[in-house]
Every structure is written in C-alpha cells, then in structure tokens.
Tab-separated table of C-alpha atoms in Angstrom:
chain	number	residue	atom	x	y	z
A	19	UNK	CA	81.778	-19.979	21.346
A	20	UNK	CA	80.875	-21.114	24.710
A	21	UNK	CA	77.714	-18.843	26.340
A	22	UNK	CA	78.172	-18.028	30.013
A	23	UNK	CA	74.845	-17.511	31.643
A	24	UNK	CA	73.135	-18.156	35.016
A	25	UNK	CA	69.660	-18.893	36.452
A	26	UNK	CA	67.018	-16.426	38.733
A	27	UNK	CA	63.719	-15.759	39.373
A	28	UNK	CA	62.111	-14.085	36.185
A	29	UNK	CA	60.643	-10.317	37.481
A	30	UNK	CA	58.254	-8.118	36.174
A	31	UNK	CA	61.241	-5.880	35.303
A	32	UNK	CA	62.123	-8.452	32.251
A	33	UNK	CA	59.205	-8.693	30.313
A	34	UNK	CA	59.789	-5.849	27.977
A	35	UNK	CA	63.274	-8.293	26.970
A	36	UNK	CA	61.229	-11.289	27.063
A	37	UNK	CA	58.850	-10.488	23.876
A	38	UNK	CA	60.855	-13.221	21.763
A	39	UNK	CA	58.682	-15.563	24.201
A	40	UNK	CA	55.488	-14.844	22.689
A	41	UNK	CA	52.648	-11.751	22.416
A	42	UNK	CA	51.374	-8.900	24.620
A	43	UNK	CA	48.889	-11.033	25.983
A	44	UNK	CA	51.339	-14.433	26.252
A	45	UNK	CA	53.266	-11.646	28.511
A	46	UNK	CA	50.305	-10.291	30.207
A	47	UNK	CA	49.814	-14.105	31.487
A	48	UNK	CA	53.606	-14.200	32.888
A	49	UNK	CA	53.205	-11.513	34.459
A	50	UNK	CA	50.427	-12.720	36.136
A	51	UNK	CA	51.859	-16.074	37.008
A	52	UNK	CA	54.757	-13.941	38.473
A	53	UNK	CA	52.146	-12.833	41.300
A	54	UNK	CA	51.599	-16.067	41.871
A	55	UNK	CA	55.213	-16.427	41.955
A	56	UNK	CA	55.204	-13.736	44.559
A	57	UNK	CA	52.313	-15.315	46.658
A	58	UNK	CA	54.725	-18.986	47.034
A	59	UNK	CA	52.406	-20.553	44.256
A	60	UNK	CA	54.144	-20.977	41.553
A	61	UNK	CA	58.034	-20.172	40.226
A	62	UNK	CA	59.041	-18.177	37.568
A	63	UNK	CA	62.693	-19.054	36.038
A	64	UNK	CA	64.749	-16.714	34.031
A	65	UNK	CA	68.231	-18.331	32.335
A	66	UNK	CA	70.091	-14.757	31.416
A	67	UNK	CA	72.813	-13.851	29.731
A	68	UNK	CA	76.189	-11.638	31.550
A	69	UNK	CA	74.222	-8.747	30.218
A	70	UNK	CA	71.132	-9.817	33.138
A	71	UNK	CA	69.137	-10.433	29.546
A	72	UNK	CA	66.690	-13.621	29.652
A	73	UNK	CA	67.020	-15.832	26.665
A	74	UNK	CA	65.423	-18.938	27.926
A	75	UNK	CA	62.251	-18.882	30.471
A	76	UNK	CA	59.808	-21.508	32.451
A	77	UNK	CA	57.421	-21.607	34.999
A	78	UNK	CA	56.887	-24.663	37.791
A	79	UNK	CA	53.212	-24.621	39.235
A	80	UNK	CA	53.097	-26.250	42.264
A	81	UNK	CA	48.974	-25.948	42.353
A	82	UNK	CA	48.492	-28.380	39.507
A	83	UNK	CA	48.995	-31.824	41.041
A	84	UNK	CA	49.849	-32.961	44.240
A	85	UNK	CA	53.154	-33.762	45.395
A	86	UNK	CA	54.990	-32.298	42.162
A	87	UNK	CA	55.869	-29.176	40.275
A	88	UNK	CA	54.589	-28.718	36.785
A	89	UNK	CA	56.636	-27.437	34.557
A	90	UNK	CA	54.412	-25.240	32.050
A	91	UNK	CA	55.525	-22.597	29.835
A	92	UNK	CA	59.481	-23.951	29.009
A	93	UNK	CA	60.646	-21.500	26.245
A	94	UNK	CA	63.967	-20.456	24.773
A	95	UNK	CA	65.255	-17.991	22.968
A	96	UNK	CA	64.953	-19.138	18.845
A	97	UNK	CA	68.359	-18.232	17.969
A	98	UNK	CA	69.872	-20.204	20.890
A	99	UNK	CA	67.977	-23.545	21.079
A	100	UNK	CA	69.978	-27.053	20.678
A	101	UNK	CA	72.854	-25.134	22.875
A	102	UNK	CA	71.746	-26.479	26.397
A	103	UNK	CA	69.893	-23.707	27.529
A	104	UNK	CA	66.409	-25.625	28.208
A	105	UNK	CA	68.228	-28.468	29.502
A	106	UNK	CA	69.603	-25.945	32.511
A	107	UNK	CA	66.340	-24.243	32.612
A	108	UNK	CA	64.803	-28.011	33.439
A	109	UNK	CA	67.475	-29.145	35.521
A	110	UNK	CA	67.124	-25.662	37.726
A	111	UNK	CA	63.374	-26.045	38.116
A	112	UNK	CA	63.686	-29.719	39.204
A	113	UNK	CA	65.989	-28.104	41.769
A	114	UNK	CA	63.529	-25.571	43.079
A	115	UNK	CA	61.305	-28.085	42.845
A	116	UNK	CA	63.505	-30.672	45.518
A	117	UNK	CA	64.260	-27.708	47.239
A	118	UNK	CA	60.282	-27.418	48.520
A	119	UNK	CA	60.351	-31.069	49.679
A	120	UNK	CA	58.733	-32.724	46.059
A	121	UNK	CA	59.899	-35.608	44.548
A	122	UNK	CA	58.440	-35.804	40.957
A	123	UNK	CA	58.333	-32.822	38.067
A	124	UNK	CA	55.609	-33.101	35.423
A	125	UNK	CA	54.747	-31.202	32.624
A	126	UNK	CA	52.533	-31.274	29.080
A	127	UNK	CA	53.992	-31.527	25.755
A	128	UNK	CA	52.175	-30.704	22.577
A	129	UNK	CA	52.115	-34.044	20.520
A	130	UNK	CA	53.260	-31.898	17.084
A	131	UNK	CA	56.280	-30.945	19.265
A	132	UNK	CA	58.768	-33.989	18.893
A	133	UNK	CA	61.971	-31.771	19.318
A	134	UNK	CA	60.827	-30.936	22.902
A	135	UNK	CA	59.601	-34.391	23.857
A	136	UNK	CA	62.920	-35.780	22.771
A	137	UNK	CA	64.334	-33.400	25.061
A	138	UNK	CA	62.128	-34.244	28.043
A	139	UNK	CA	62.533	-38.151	27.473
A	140	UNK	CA	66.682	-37.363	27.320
A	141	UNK	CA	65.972	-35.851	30.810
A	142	UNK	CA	64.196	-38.921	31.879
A	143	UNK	CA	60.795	-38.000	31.485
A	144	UNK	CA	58.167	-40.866	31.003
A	145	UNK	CA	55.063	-40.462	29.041
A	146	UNK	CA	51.898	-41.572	30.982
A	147	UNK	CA	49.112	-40.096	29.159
A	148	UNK	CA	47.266	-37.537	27.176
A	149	UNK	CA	44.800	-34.667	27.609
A	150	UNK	CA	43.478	-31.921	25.008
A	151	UNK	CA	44.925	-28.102	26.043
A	152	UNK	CA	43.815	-24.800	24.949
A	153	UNK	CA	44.788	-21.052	25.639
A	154	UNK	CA	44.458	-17.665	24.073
A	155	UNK	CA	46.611	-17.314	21.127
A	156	UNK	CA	47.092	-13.502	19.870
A	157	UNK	CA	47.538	-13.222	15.601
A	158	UNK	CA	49.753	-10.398	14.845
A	159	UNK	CA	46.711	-8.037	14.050
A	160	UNK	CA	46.241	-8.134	18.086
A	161	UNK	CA	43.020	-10.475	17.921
A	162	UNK	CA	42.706	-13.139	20.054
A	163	UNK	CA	41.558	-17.226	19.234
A	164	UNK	CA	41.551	-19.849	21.714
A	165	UNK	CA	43.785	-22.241	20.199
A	166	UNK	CA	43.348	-26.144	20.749
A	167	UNK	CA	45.918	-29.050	20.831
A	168	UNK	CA	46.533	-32.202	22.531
A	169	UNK	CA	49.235	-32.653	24.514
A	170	UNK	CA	51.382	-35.896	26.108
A	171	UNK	CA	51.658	-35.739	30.000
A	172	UNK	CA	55.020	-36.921	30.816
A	173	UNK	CA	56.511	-37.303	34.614
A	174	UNK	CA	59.997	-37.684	36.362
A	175	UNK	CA	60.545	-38.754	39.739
A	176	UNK	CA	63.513	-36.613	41.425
C-alpha cells in the first residue's frame, strides 16, 4: 500500500503529534530551533501524512558551517522507516537548501548508526571525518543525562 504524503515547514502546532520523535525536552529543543526557523536561521521540515500528521521530521542549520546546510535532527516515524520517507525528507532539505543559493549539505551520523549512514552514502554522501557529540538525553523517569557519542561527518555537494 502506497503512502501519499507531502513536505512543509514543521510548526509549533505539531509537536504534540510529533512525540514518536523523542521526549518532552527532545521537543522543547524543536521547538526552539523552530524560532530559529522563524528568525531565517535554520529550517524545520515536516513530511505529513493526508491527515496534515508528521511522521518523518529534520532540521537544516544554516549557522553551522559556511556555505552549506546541516542537516541535524533527521527522524522518522518507527513504524514507517525503509519506505522512503527519510530519503524525501533529505532530498527536500537539499532543496531548501539550493533554494538559499548553497551548494553542499552536511550532516553528523552516529558511528553505531550503520542503517542511517547507508542511507546517507546511497544519497551520495561522503565521509570526511569524525568528531565526539553530546546532548541532553531524558530517561523515562523525566531525568536528564548528557549523553556522549561519536559521530562521522559526511558531506554532499548539490
């Protein structure tokens, strides 16, 4: 069964559908990169279902490094992964990304996370490096850890 769905700007408005995506506080830190969104900073995707639902999510900072968008924060929906969802979600924010006069996407992928590597190299992503990341991390009794990984920076030219 083929899913029809299109691509928009995440808004504040979705973030009580978007709690598949991670904790309160995961969500308290879209919602504020969706100021920054507001302010020309940053984007804030949203790949939705007919119903206007979100089921696959991803920001592009354009802040990060100069002369590309970085792609942080690429997420879908458990149920529907390995059904082309994050592959639209990418392809859309290499769009926006064109669309502001860029010509190169980057973006950090945890090294335990060879599913979404694969996907990024099948995009044409290159690896060129590696750098340590942390960020809050809420348990399900609502404390909060910094959590620690190294990642793989990979880069595309568009």
């Amino acid at each position: 069964m083929a899913l029809t769905v299109s691509v928009r700007d995440l808004l504040p408005g979705d973030l009580p559908a978007c709690t598949w995506s991670g904790s309160a506080t995961h969500l308290r830190y879209v919602e504020h990169e969706l100021a920054r969104a507001a302010a020309g900073e940053a984007d804030y995707l949203a790949v939705c279902t007919p119903a206007d639902l979100p089921v696959a999510i991803g920001g592009i900072d354009y802040r990060v490094s100069e002369g590309a968008g970085y792609l942080w924060q690429l997420t879908v929906l458990p149920a529907l992964r390995s059904r082309g969802l994050g592959t639209l979600l990418i392809r859309a924010a290499e769009q926006r990304i064109r669309s502001r006069g860029l010509h190169r996407a980057e973006l950090a992928v945890e090294e335990d996370n060879p599913r979404a590597r694969a996907l990024y190299e099948r995009l044409g992503y290159a690896a060129y490096g590696r750098k340590p990341d942390a960020w809050d991390e809420e348990a399900p009794d609502g404390s909060v850890r910094r959590y620690h990984t190294m990642c793989t920076l990979m880069r595309k030219d568009l």
